[in-house]
Tab-separated table of N, CA and C in Angstrom:
chain	number	residue	atom	x	y	z
A	13	UNK	N	0.817	-1.178	0.000
A	13	UNK	CA	0.000	0.000	0.000
A	13	UNK	C	0.870	1.254	0.000
A	14	UNK	N	2.148	1.159	0.184
A	14	UNK	CA	2.943	2.373	0.212
A	14	UNK	C	3.591	2.655	-1.133
A	15	UNK	N	3.744	3.905	-1.395
A	15	UNK	CA	4.376	4.362	-2.625
A	15	UNK	C	5.476	5.328	-2.238
A	16	UNK	N	6.572	5.233	-2.925
A	16	UNK	CA	7.682	6.131	-2.702
A	16	UNK	C	7.492	7.350	-3.581
A	17	UNK	N	7.625	8.507	-3.021
A	17	UNK	CA	7.497	9.733	-3.798
A	17	UNK	C	8.732	10.577	-3.509
A	18	UNK	N	9.403	10.980	-4.535
A	18	UNK	CA	10.604	11.768	-4.353
A	18	UNK	C	10.454	13.097	-5.084
A	19	UNK	N	10.976	14.133	-4.480
A	19	UNK	CA	10.934	15.458	-5.070
A	19	UNK	C	12.359	15.993	-5.191
A	20	UNK	N	12.581	16.774	-6.181
A	20	UNK	CA	13.777	17.608	-6.240
A	20	UNK	C	13.444	18.766	-7.161
A	21	UNK	N	14.368	19.642	-7.355
A	21	UNK	CA	14.117	20.781	-8.240
A	21	UNK	C	13.980	20.343	-9.688
A	22	UNK	N	14.570	19.232	-10.042
A	22	UNK	CA	14.601	18.788	-11.430
A	22	UNK	C	13.485	17.808	-11.752
A	23	UNK	N	13.144	16.920	-10.851
A	23	UNK	CA	12.162	15.886	-11.175
A	23	UNK	C	11.207	15.629	-10.017
A	24	UNK	N	10.118	14.991	-10.349
A	24	UNK	CA	9.114	14.580	-9.370
A	24	UNK	C	8.554	13.261	-9.882
A	25	UNK	N	8.628	12.230	-9.105
A	25	UNK	CA	8.126	10.941	-9.554
A	25	UNK	C	7.678	10.104	-8.379
A	26	UNK	N	6.861	9.132	-8.673
A	26	UNK	CA	6.346	8.215	-7.675
A	26	UNK	C	6.556	6.799	-8.166
A	27	UNK	N	6.733	5.884	-7.238
A	27	UNK	CA	6.780	4.477	-7.593
A	27	UNK	C	6.384	3.671	-6.377
A	28	UNK	N	5.881	2.490	-6.617
A	28	UNK	CA	5.484	1.586	-5.540
A	28	UNK	C	6.740	0.970	-4.933
A	29	UNK	N	6.754	0.880	-3.616
A	29	UNK	CA	7.875	0.221	-2.957
A	29	UNK	C	7.876	-1.263	-3.287
A	30	UNK	N	9.033	-1.818	-3.450
A	30	UNK	CA	9.177	-3.256	-3.654
A	30	UNK	C	9.059	-3.951	-2.298
A	31	UNK	N	8.698	-5.245	-2.271
A	31	UNK	CA	8.461	-5.928	-0.990
A	31	UNK	C	9.601	-5.834	0.021
A	32	UNK	N	10.846	-5.864	-0.422
A	32	UNK	CA	11.964	-5.846	0.519
A	32	UNK	C	12.489	-4.462	0.859
A	33	UNK	N	11.924	-3.412	0.294
A	33	UNK	CA	12.436	-2.067	0.525
A	33	UNK	C	11.916	-1.490	1.842
A	34	UNK	N	12.794	-0.757	2.507
A	34	UNK	CA	12.447	-0.110	3.773
A	34	UNK	C	12.524	1.399	3.543
A	35	UNK	N	11.400	2.101	3.725
A	35	UNK	CA	11.375	3.538	3.420
A	35	UNK	C	12.493	4.337	4.084
A	36	UNK	N	12.788	4.069	5.349
A	36	UNK	CA	13.822	4.847	6.033
A	36	UNK	C	15.192	4.638	5.387
A	37	UNK	N	15.494	3.421	4.986
A	37	UNK	CA	16.785	3.147	4.334
A	37	UNK	C	16.896	3.901	3.004
A	38	UNK	N	15.807	3.943	2.259
A	38	UNK	CA	15.809	4.677	0.989
A	38	UNK	C	16.004	6.164	1.243
A	39	UNK	N	15.331	6.676	2.259
A	39	UNK	CA	15.470	8.089	2.604
A	39	UNK	C	16.920	8.423	2.955
A	40	UNK	N	17.532	7.608	3.795
A	40	UNK	CA	18.921	7.846	4.200
A	40	UNK	C	19.846	7.758	2.984
A	41	UNK	N	19.639	6.758	2.127
A	41	UNK	CA	20.464	6.611	0.926
A	41	UNK	C	20.341	7.851	0.036
A	42	UNK	N	19.119	8.313	-0.201
A	42	UNK	CA	18.923	9.482	-1.052
A	42	UNK	C	19.395	10.761	-0.375
A	43	UNK	N	19.262	10.843	0.939
A	43	UNK	CA	19.686	12.021	1.681
A	43	UNK	C	21.183	12.266	1.505
A	44	UNK	N	21.952	11.193	1.432
A	44	UNK	CA	23.398	11.336	1.311
A	44	UNK	C	23.865	11.486	-0.135
A	45	UNK	N	22.988	11.192	-1.115
A	45	UNK	CA	23.431	11.240	-2.509
A	45	UNK	C	22.678	12.237	-3.377
A	46	UNK	N	21.562	12.763	-2.927
A	46	UNK	CA	20.736	13.620	-3.783
A	46	UNK	C	20.368	14.907	-3.061
A	47	UNK	N	19.749	15.796	-3.827
A	47	UNK	CA	19.232	17.040	-3.259
A	47	UNK	C	17.990	16.719	-2.430
A	48	UNK	N	17.161	17.708	-2.219
A	48	UNK	CA	15.971	17.545	-1.367
A	48	UNK	C	15.167	16.303	-1.745
A	49	UNK	N	14.914	15.464	-0.760
A	49	UNK	CA	14.175	14.226	-0.961
A	49	UNK	C	13.064	14.148	0.078
A	50	UNK	N	11.918	13.663	-0.334
A	50	UNK	CA	10.793	13.514	0.565
A	50	UNK	C	10.106	12.193	0.265
A	51	UNK	N	9.777	11.453	1.301
A	51	UNK	CA	9.037	10.202	1.148
A	51	UNK	C	7.657	10.387	1.754
A	52	UNK	N	6.647	9.851	1.073
A	52	UNK	CA	5.304	9.844	1.634
A	52	UNK	C	4.699	8.457	1.446
A	53	UNK	N	3.693	8.166	2.235
A	53	UNK	CA	2.974	6.898	2.090
A	53	UNK	C	1.616	7.211	1.493
A	54	UNK	N	1.264	6.464	0.445
A	54	UNK	CA	-0.026	6.627	-0.217
A	54	UNK	C	-0.672	5.263	-0.383
A	55	UNK	N	-1.929	5.291	-0.687
A	55	UNK	CA	-2.681	4.053	-0.877
A	55	UNK	C	-2.293	3.373	-2.187
A	56	UNK	N	-2.374	2.073	-2.182
A	56	UNK	CA	-2.245	1.250	-3.393
A	56	UNK	C	-3.269	0.144	-3.203
A	57	UNK	N	-4.518	0.532	-3.295
A	57	UNK	CA	-5.628	-0.349	-2.962
A	57	UNK	C	-6.764	-0.044	-3.927
A	58	UNK	N	-7.329	-1.069	-4.539
A	58	UNK	CA	-8.357	-0.874	-5.555
A	58	UNK	C	-9.634	-1.642	-5.227
A	59	UNK	N	-9.995	-1.688	-3.963
A	59	UNK	CA	-11.209	-2.367	-3.522
A	59	UNK	C	-11.864	-1.530	-2.427
A	60	UNK	N	-13.052	-1.003	-2.717
A	60	UNK	CA	-13.758	-0.190	-1.728
A	60	UNK	C	-14.103	-1.021	-0.486
A	61	UNK	N	-14.532	-2.268	-0.685
A	61	UNK	CA	-14.901	-3.083	0.479
A	61	UNK	C	-13.689	-3.336	1.388
A	62	UNK	N	-12.523	-3.576	0.809
A	62	UNK	CA	-11.314	-3.756	1.620
A	62	UNK	C	-10.922	-2.457	2.304
A	63	UNK	N	-11.085	-1.338	1.592
A	63	UNK	CA	-10.765	-0.039	2.187
A	63	UNK	C	-11.653	0.227	3.400
A	64	UNK	N	-12.949	-0.019	3.255
A	64	UNK	CA	-13.877	0.208	4.362
A	64	UNK	C	-13.503	-0.667	5.556
A	65	UNK	N	-13.128	-1.914	5.301
A	65	UNK	CA	-12.703	-2.802	6.387
A	65	UNK	C	-11.435	-2.272	7.061
A	66	UNK	N	-10.492	-1.780	6.277
A	66	UNK	CA	-9.256	-1.233	6.836
A	66	UNK	C	-9.503	0.037	7.646
A	67	UNK	N	-10.550	0.777	7.299
A	67	UNK	CA	-10.843	2.045	7.974
A	67	UNK	C	-11.339	1.857	9.404
A	68	UNK	N	-11.516	0.605	9.858
A	68	UNK	CA	-11.817	0.372	11.270
A	68	UNK	C	-10.600	0.725	12.122
A	69	UNK	N	-9.431	0.730	11.506
A	69	UNK	CA	-8.208	1.200	12.158
A	69	UNK	C	-8.144	2.711	11.954
A	70	UNK	N	-8.163	3.468	13.035
A	70	UNK	CA	-8.238	4.929	12.949
A	70	UNK	C	-7.051	5.549	12.212
A	71	UNK	N	-5.865	4.983	12.360
A	71	UNK	CA	-4.688	5.532	11.678
A	71	UNK	C	-4.812	5.368	10.158
A	72	UNK	N	-5.322	4.229	9.724
A	72	UNK	CA	-5.496	4.005	8.288
A	72	UNK	C	-6.596	4.914	7.750
A	73	UNK	N	-7.689	5.057	8.498
A	73	UNK	CA	-8.770	5.959	8.082
A	73	UNK	C	-8.243	7.391	7.951
A	74	UNK	N	-7.392	7.792	8.879
A	74	UNK	CA	-6.815	9.144	8.831
A	74	UNK	C	-5.923	9.299	7.608
A	75	UNK	N	-5.129	8.290	7.283
A	75	UNK	CA	-4.293	8.324	6.082
A	75	UNK	C	-5.159	8.493	4.827
A	76	UNK	N	-6.202	7.666	4.687
A	76	UNK	CA	-7.086	7.750	3.519
A	76	UNK	C	-7.806	9.095	3.473
A	77	UNK	N	-8.211	9.611	4.633
A	77	UNK	CA	-8.893	10.903	4.726
A	77	UNK	C	-8.002	12.020	4.196
A	78	UNK	N	-6.770	12.091	4.680
A	78	UNK	CA	-5.858	13.168	4.248
A	78	UNK	C	-5.478	13.018	2.774
A	79	UNK	N	-5.332	11.783	2.315
A	79	UNK	CA	-5.031	11.612	0.891
A	79	UNK	C	-6.217	12.052	0.034
A	80	UNK	N	-7.437	11.745	0.475
A	80	UNK	CA	-8.623	12.163	-0.279
A	80	UNK	C	-8.709	13.688	-0.340
A	81	UNK	N	-8.421	14.361	0.764
A	81	UNK	CA	-8.422	15.829	0.766
A	81	UNK	C	-7.399	16.346	-0.236
A	82	UNK	N	-6.203	15.779	-0.211
A	82	UNK	CA	-5.152	16.193	-1.141
A	82	UNK	C	-5.565	15.934	-2.586
A	83	UNK	N	-6.179	14.787	-2.855
A	83	UNK	CA	-6.614	14.456	-4.212
A	83	UNK	C	-7.717	15.397	-4.695
A	84	UNK	N	-8.621	15.809	-3.806
A	84	UNK	CA	-9.649	16.794	-4.172
A	84	UNK	C	-8.971	18.123	-4.486
A	85	UNK	N	-8.061	18.562	-3.622
A	85	UNK	CA	-7.382	19.844	-3.814
A	85	UNK	C	-6.542	19.878	-5.092
A	86	UNK	N	-5.979	18.741	-5.469
A	86	UNK	CA	-5.155	18.682	-6.684
A	86	UNK	C	-5.984	18.406	-7.936
A	87	UNK	N	-7.292	18.194	-7.777
A	87	UNK	CA	-8.166	17.967	-8.916
A	87	UNK	C	-8.197	16.526	-9.399
A	88	UNK	N	-7.629	15.599	-8.639
A	88	UNK	CA	-7.648	14.187	-9.033
A	88	UNK	C	-9.012	13.562	-8.767
A	89	UNK	N	-9.682	14.029	-7.713
A	89	UNK	CA	-11.071	13.650	-7.451
A	89	UNK	C	-11.914	14.814	-7.940
A	90	UNK	N	-12.884	14.525	-8.806
A	90	UNK	CA	-13.698	15.562	-9.434
A	90	UNK	C	-14.931	15.819	-8.571
A	91	UNK	N	-14.851	16.839	-7.701
A	91	UNK	CA	-15.910	17.107	-6.738
A	91	UNK	C	-17.081	17.866	-7.360
A	92	UNK	N	-16.811	18.739	-8.303
A	92	UNK	CA	-17.869	19.502	-8.949
A	92	UNK	C	-18.751	20.227	-7.947
A	93	UNK	N	-20.065	20.025	-8.050
A	93	UNK	CA	-21.030	20.703	-7.185
A	93	UNK	C	-21.009	20.172	-5.751
A	94	UNK	N	-20.311	19.103	-5.509
A	94	UNK	CA	-20.274	18.524	-4.159
A	94	UNK	C	-19.068	19.009	-3.351
A	95	UNK	N	-18.309	19.941	-3.928
A	95	UNK	CA	-17.132	20.462	-3.237
A	95	UNK	C	-17.503	21.099	-1.900
A	96	UNK	N	-18.584	21.853	-1.865
A	96	UNK	CA	-18.999	22.487	-0.613
A	96	UNK	C	-19.286	21.437	0.458
A	97	UNK	N	-19.986	20.354	0.090
A	97	UNK	CA	-20.278	19.280	1.045
A	97	UNK	C	-18.989	18.691	1.600
A	98	UNK	N	-17.993	18.486	0.715
A	98	UNK	CA	-16.707	17.952	1.174
A	98	UNK	C	-16.028	18.915	2.133
A	99	UNK	N	-16.067	20.208	1.827
A	99	UNK	CA	-15.426	21.207	2.702
A	99	UNK	C	-16.063	21.197	4.093
A	100	UNK	N	-17.384	21.027	4.160
A	100	UNK	CA	-18.081	20.969	5.443
A	100	UNK	C	-17.616	19.756	6.249
A	101	UNK	N	-17.320	18.651	5.562
A	101	UNK	CA	-16.921	17.407	6.226
A	101	UNK	C	-15.414	17.302	6.453
A	102	UNK	N	-14.666	18.342	6.165
A	102	UNK	CA	-13.203	18.280	6.183
A	102	UNK	C	-12.621	18.368	7.596
A	103	UNK	N	-13.356	18.006	8.590
A	103	UNK	CA	-12.892	17.962	9.969
A	103	UNK	C	-12.481	16.519	10.283
A	104	UNK	N	-11.333	16.293	10.922
A	104	UNK	CA	-10.902	14.926	11.206
A	104	UNK	C	-11.938	14.090	11.957
A	105	UNK	N	-12.772	14.708	12.755
A	105	UNK	CA	-13.810	13.984	13.476
A	105	UNK	C	-14.911	13.456	12.567
A	106	UNK	N	-14.936	13.945	11.320
A	106	UNK	CA	-15.957	13.514	10.356
A	106	UNK	C	-15.327	12.788	9.167
A	107	UNK	N	-14.141	12.248	9.390
A	107	UNK	CA	-13.400	11.627	8.288
A	107	UNK	C	-14.161	10.495	7.612
A	108	UNK	N	-14.914	9.711	8.366
A	108	UNK	CA	-15.654	8.592	7.753
A	108	UNK	C	-16.766	9.114	6.841
A	109	UNK	N	-17.417	10.208	7.237
A	109	UNK	CA	-18.438	10.821	6.377
A	109	UNK	C	-17.795	11.410	5.119
A	110	UNK	N	-16.639	12.051	5.304
A	110	UNK	CA	-15.917	12.628	4.168
A	110	UNK	C	-15.552	11.525	3.163
A	111	UNK	N	-14.999	10.432	3.677
A	111	UNK	CA	-14.596	9.337	2.798
A	111	UNK	C	-15.795	8.710	2.096
A	112	UNK	N	-16.916	8.570	2.809
A	112	UNK	CA	-18.110	7.993	2.183
A	112	UNK	C	-18.555	8.846	0.993
A	113	UNK	N	-18.520	10.166	1.138
A	113	UNK	CA	-18.895	11.045	0.036
A	113	UNK	C	-17.838	11.011	-1.071
A	114	UNK	N	-16.571	11.062	-0.701
A	114	UNK	CA	-15.487	11.062	-1.700
A	114	UNK	C	-15.505	9.790	-2.543
A	115	UNK	N	-15.862	8.662	-1.944
A	115	UNK	CA	-15.908	7.388	-2.671
A	115	UNK	C	-16.929	7.396	-3.801
A	116	UNK	N	-17.908	8.268	-3.734
A	116	UNK	CA	-18.943	8.362	-4.767
A	116	UNK	C	-18.495	9.195	-5.964
A	117	UNK	N	-17.377	9.900	-5.845
A	117	UNK	CA	-16.965	10.860	-6.863
A	117	UNK	C	-15.980	10.266	-7.865
A	118	UNK	N	-16.058	10.741	-9.118
A	118	UNK	CA	-15.104	10.268	-10.130
A	118	UNK	C	-13.667	10.623	-9.738
A	119	UNK	N	-12.785	9.681	-9.934
A	119	UNK	CA	-11.372	9.889	-9.636
A	119	UNK	C	-10.945	9.364	-8.280
A	120	UNK	N	-11.902	9.001	-7.420
A	120	UNK	CA	-11.530	8.516	-6.095
A	120	UNK	C	-10.767	7.196	-6.218
A	121	UNK	N	-9.678	7.089	-5.499
A	121	UNK	CA	-8.911	5.852	-5.452
A	121	UNK	C	-8.052	5.605	-6.682
A	122	UNK	N	-7.949	6.585	-7.574
A	122	UNK	CA	-7.131	6.394	-8.776
A	122	UNK	C	-5.681	6.748	-8.492
A	123	UNK	N	-4.808	6.043	-9.160
A	123	UNK	CA	-3.389	6.364	-9.141
A	123	UNK	C	-3.080	6.976	-10.500
A	124	UNK	N	-2.561	8.189	-10.491
A	124	UNK	CA	-2.255	8.894	-11.733
A	124	UNK	C	-0.741	8.892	-11.904
A	125	UNK	N	-0.302	8.418	-13.047
A	125	UNK	CA	1.120	8.315	-13.332
A	125	UNK	C	1.597	9.529	-14.128
A	126	UNK	N	2.890	9.791	-14.149
A	126	UNK	CA	3.411	10.885	-14.963
A	126	UNK	C	3.156	10.625	-16.446
A	127	UNK	N	3.078	11.697	-17.224
A	127	UNK	CA	2.835	11.533	-18.662
A	127	UNK	C	3.982	10.752	-19.308
A	128	UNK	N	3.647	10.072	-20.389
A	128	UNK	CA	4.626	9.226	-21.065
A	128	UNK	C	4.245	9.086	-22.533
A	129	UNK	N	5.149	8.548	-23.310
A	129	UNK	CA	4.871	8.285	-24.710
A	129	UNK	C	3.890	7.135	-24.854
A	130	UNK	N	3.128	7.153	-25.966
A	130	UNK	CA	2.147	6.100	-26.225
A	130	UNK	C	2.083	5.910	-27.739
A	131	UNK	N	2.435	4.708	-28.210
A	131	UNK	CA	2.494	4.485	-29.653
A	131	UNK	C	1.128	4.380	-30.324
A	132	UNK	N	0.046	4.295	-29.550
A	132	UNK	CA	-1.276	4.208	-30.177
A	132	UNK	C	-1.930	5.582	-30.356
A	133	UNK	N	-1.229	6.633	-29.996
A	133	UNK	CA	-1.751	7.993	-30.144
A	133	UNK	C	-0.909	8.753	-31.159
A	134	UNK	N	-1.589	9.465	-32.035
A	134	UNK	CA	-0.917	10.176	-33.130
A	134	UNK	C	0.190	11.102	-32.621
A	135	UNK	N	-0.127	11.928	-31.632
A	135	UNK	CA	0.872	12.862	-31.113
A	135	UNK	C	1.741	12.258	-30.017
A	136	UNK	N	1.412	11.047	-29.600
A	136	UNK	CA	2.315	10.247	-28.805
A	136	UNK	C	2.393	10.362	-27.305
A	137	UNK	N	1.661	11.267	-26.639
A	137	UNK	CA	1.795	11.369	-25.189
A	137	UNK	C	0.450	11.246	-24.491
A	138	UNK	N	0.464	10.556	-23.325
A	138	UNK	CA	-0.741	10.347	-22.534
A	138	UNK	C	-0.399	10.428	-21.042
A	139	UNK	N	-1.443	10.615	-20.238
A	139	UNK	CA	-1.335	10.526	-18.785
A	139	UNK	C	-2.132	9.288	-18.381
A	140	UNK	N	-1.456	8.195	-17.997
A	140	UNK	CA	-2.186	6.975	-17.611
A	140	UNK	C	-2.658	7.040	-16.159
A	141	UNK	N	-3.779	6.388	-15.888
A	141	UNK	CA	-4.250	6.252	-14.509
A	141	UNK	C	-4.943	4.902	-14.351
A	142	UNK	N	-4.825	4.376	-13.137
A	142	UNK	CA	-5.463	3.110	-12.791
A	142	UNK	C	-6.475	3.410	-11.698
A	143	UNK	N	-7.704	2.932	-11.894
A	143	UNK	CA	-8.736	3.184	-10.910
A	143	UNK	C	-9.535	1.946	-10.571
A	144	UNK	N	-10.547	2.149	-9.775
A	144	UNK	CA	-11.400	1.051	-9.335
A	144	UNK	C	-12.158	0.419	-10.491
A	145	UNK	N	-12.557	1.236	-11.458
A	145	UNK	CA	-13.398	0.769	-12.546
A	145	UNK	C	-12.670	0.537	-13.862
A	146	UNK	N	-11.538	1.227	-14.088
A	146	UNK	CA	-10.911	1.158	-15.392
A	146	UNK	C	-9.455	1.604	-15.381
A	147	UNK	N	-8.828	1.349	-16.516
A	147	UNK	CA	-7.519	1.901	-16.852
A	147	UNK	C	-7.816	3.037	-17.824
A	148	UNK	N	-7.247	4.220	-17.583
A	148	UNK	CA	-7.581	5.394	-18.391
A	148	UNK	C	-6.314	6.009	-18.980
A	149	UNK	N	-6.435	6.467	-20.219
A	149	UNK	CA	-5.375	7.230	-20.871
A	149	UNK	C	-5.950	8.589	-21.245
A	150	UNK	N	-5.326	9.648	-20.746
A	150	UNK	CA	-5.751	11.005	-21.105
A	150	UNK	C	-4.680	11.614	-21.987
A	151	UNK	N	-5.099	12.109	-23.141
A	151	UNK	CA	-4.163	12.728	-24.069
A	151	UNK	C	-3.523	13.948	-23.412
A	152	UNK	N	-2.273	14.185	-23.766
A	152	UNK	CA	-1.586	15.373	-23.265
A	152	UNK	C	-0.533	15.800	-24.281
A	153	UNK	N	-0.053	17.013	-24.103
A	153	UNK	CA	1.007	17.510	-24.978
A	153	UNK	C	2.327	16.852	-24.592
A	154	UNK	N	3.333	17.105	-25.353
A	154	UNK	CA	4.647	16.514	-25.088
A	154	UNK	C	5.197	16.935	-23.726
A	155	UNK	N	4.786	18.133	-23.234
A	155	UNK	CA	5.256	18.595	-21.924
A	155	UNK	C	4.340	18.177	-20.773
A	156	UNK	N	3.270	17.389	-21.071
A	156	UNK	CA	2.401	16.868	-20.032
A	156	UNK	C	1.146	17.677	-19.758
A	157	UNK	N	0.890	18.728	-20.542
A	157	UNK	CA	-0.323	19.523	-20.359
A	157	UNK	C	-1.528	18.701	-20.810
A	158	UNK	N	-2.501	18.456	-19.898
A	158	UNK	CA	-3.655	17.613	-20.251
A	158	UNK	C	-4.495	18.201	-21.386
A	159	UNK	N	-4.999	17.303	-22.224
A	159	UNK	CA	-5.910	17.669	-23.305
A	159	UNK	C	-7.244	16.979	-23.041
A	160	UNK	N	-8.234	17.242	-23.868
A	160	UNK	CA	-9.586	16.760	-23.584
A	160	UNK	C	-9.826	15.292	-23.958
A	161	UNK	N	-9.059	14.722	-24.859
A	161	UNK	CA	-9.303	13.353	-25.316
A	161	UNK	C	-8.961	12.340	-24.221
A	162	UNK	N	-9.942	11.478	-23.893
A	162	UNK	CA	-9.757	10.441	-22.875
A	162	UNK	C	-10.291	9.130	-23.426
A	163	UNK	N	-9.537	8.075	-23.233
A	163	UNK	CA	-10.023	6.737	-23.580
A	163	UNK	C	-9.960	5.893	-22.315
A	164	UNK	N	-11.043	5.159	-22.059
A	164	UNK	CA	-11.118	4.323	-20.865
A	164	UNK	C	-11.257	2.862	-21.256
A	165	UNK	N	-10.595	2.008	-20.497
A	165	UNK	CA	-10.653	0.570	-20.687
A	165	UNK	C	-11.233	-0.037	-19.410
A	166	UNK	N	-12.550	-0.247	-19.348
A	166	UNK	CA	-13.128	-0.875	-18.152
A	166	UNK	C	-12.479	-2.242	-17.922
A	167	UNK	N	-12.309	-2.604	-16.662
A	167	UNK	CA	-11.613	-3.847	-16.331
A	167	UNK	C	-12.290	-5.079	-16.926
A	168	UNK	N	-13.596	-5.023	-17.171
A	168	UNK	CA	-14.265	-6.214	-17.698
A	168	UNK	C	-13.960	-6.474	-19.176
A	169	UNK	N	-13.332	-5.512	-19.888
A	169	UNK	CA	-12.931	-5.783	-21.273
A	169	UNK	C	-11.435	-6.068	-21.397
A	170	UNK	N	-10.693	-5.901	-20.304
A	170	UNK	CA	-9.252	-6.174	-20.326
A	170	UNK	C	-9.058	-7.686	-20.250
A	171	UNK	N	-8.421	-8.236	-21.273
A	171	UNK	CA	-8.197	-9.683	-21.304
A	171	UNK	C	-6.839	-10.065	-20.735
A	172	UNK	N	-5.853	-9.170	-20.848
A	172	UNK	CA	-4.547	-9.418	-20.240
A	172	UNK	C	-3.742	-8.128	-20.250
A	173	UNK	N	-2.698	-8.115	-19.431
A	173	UNK	CA	-1.780	-6.990	-19.398
A	173	UNK	C	-0.394	-7.508	-19.036
A	174	UNK	N	0.588	-6.710	-19.370
A	174	UNK	CA	1.973	-7.132	-19.165
A	174	UNK	C	2.833	-5.900	-18.947
A	175	UNK	N	3.814	-6.029	-18.072
A	175	UNK	CA	4.776	-4.953	-17.854
A	175	UNK	C	6.105	-5.417	-18.414
A	176	UNK	N	6.653	-4.638	-19.323
A	176	UNK	CA	7.961	-4.918	-19.906
A	176	UNK	C	8.951	-3.969	-19.244
A	177	UNK	N	9.626	-4.454	-18.184
A	177	UNK	CA	10.507	-3.582	-17.426
A	177	UNK	C	11.745	-3.165	-18.227
A	178	UNK	N	12.226	-4.037	-19.113
A	178	UNK	CA	13.388	-3.671	-19.928
A	178	UNK	C	13.040	-2.553	-20.893
A	179	UNK	N	11.899	-2.679	-21.542
A	179	UNK	CA	11.461	-1.651	-22.484
A	179	UNK	C	10.682	-0.537	-21.822
A	180	UNK	N	10.522	-0.637	-20.480
A	180	UNK	CA	9.762	0.339	-19.710
A	180	UNK	C	8.411	0.602	-20.355
A	181	UNK	N	7.656	-0.475	-20.571
A	181	UNK	CA	6.363	-0.369	-21.243
A	181	UNK	C	5.294	-1.150	-20.493
A	182	UNK	N	4.075	-0.681	-20.637
A	182	UNK	CA	2.902	-1.363	-20.125
A	182	UNK	C	2.057	-1.735	-21.332
A	183	UNK	N	1.795	-3.016	-21.513
A	183	UNK	CA	1.026	-3.490	-22.663
A	183	UNK	C	-0.318	-4.013	-22.166
A	184	UNK	N	-1.362	-3.624	-22.856
A	184	UNK	CA	-2.720	-3.959	-22.458
A	184	UNK	C	-3.432	-4.616	-23.617
A	185	UNK	N	-4.031	-5.769	-23.366
A	185	UNK	CA	-4.838	-6.426	-24.392
A	185	UNK	C	-6.282	-6.354	-23.922
A	186	UNK	N	-7.155	-5.929	-24.823
A	186	UNK	CA	-8.557	-5.777	-24.465
A	186	UNK	C	-9.436	-6.254	-25.605
A	187	UNK	N	-10.684	-6.478	-25.288
A	187	UNK	CA	-11.629	-6.943	-26.284
A	187	UNK	C	-12.801	-5.978	-26.334
A	188	UNK	N	-12.991	-5.371	-27.499
A	188	UNK	CA	-14.139	-4.498	-27.689
A	188	UNK	C	-15.357	-5.367	-27.977
A	189	UNK	N	-16.518	-4.956	-27.512
A	189	UNK	CA	-17.734	-5.728	-27.821
A	189	UNK	C	-17.912	-5.884	-29.324
A	190	UNK	N	-18.254	-7.100	-29.754
A	190	UNK	CA	-18.521	-7.404	-31.165
A	190	UNK	C	-17.264	-7.366	-32.039
A	191	UNK	N	-16.082	-7.299	-31.461
A	191	UNK	CA	-14.863	-7.250	-32.259
A	191	UNK	C	-13.853	-8.244	-31.702
A	192	UNK	N	-12.854	-8.587	-32.530
A	192	UNK	CA	-11.768	-9.462	-32.090
A	192	UNK	C	-10.863	-8.730	-31.116
A	193	UNK	N	-10.069	-9.487	-30.363
A	193	UNK	CA	-9.105	-8.887	-29.440
A	193	UNK	C	-8.145	-7.985	-30.200
A	194	UNK	N	-7.783	-6.884	-29.566
A	194	UNK	CA	-6.828	-5.947	-30.144
A	194	UNK	C	-5.726	-5.687	-29.132
A	195	UNK	N	-4.559	-5.388	-29.625
A	195	UNK	CA	-3.430	-5.064	-28.752
A	195	UNK	C	-3.268	-3.555	-28.775
A	196	UNK	N	-3.128	-2.926	-27.638
A	196	UNK	CA	-2.948	-1.465	-27.578
A	196	UNK	C	-1.693	-1.150	-26.811
């Protein structure tokens, strides 16, 4: 469930911790070799029922609450007309109510990755995200500025996926209704 996030003046990136990695050791290693470094813990969970069960632990509920607030503030959760309701519930004593409302909104629980090249798009760059309901690609400019074109792959049409770590690629195979399987 933890993700490593590092900042510096030149780059900003996130990655999931590997099973044997210890956050403090990574922090110390980067502290001695790099400029400003910061580690944070974020969710890596794609099941609302499991999240609700975990929220019986107050520390975990508080973590999810603060991340949801941050995601709303950064525009990752699309609050729209319900923003006022969320602001009213933004007290730590009402975190369970806040989370219940946030879970109903688009973008909740999604992990948004940095923009990258994509060979299935004419201009070549997308912002990928993984969520509870789908894998999404949002078109963007070469510098990462979001554009309006979005394609979503609901999990029920995904037939397989593969990570090519050598080629640093994510390959997704899906099946469109009434059509043969396609590779994207």
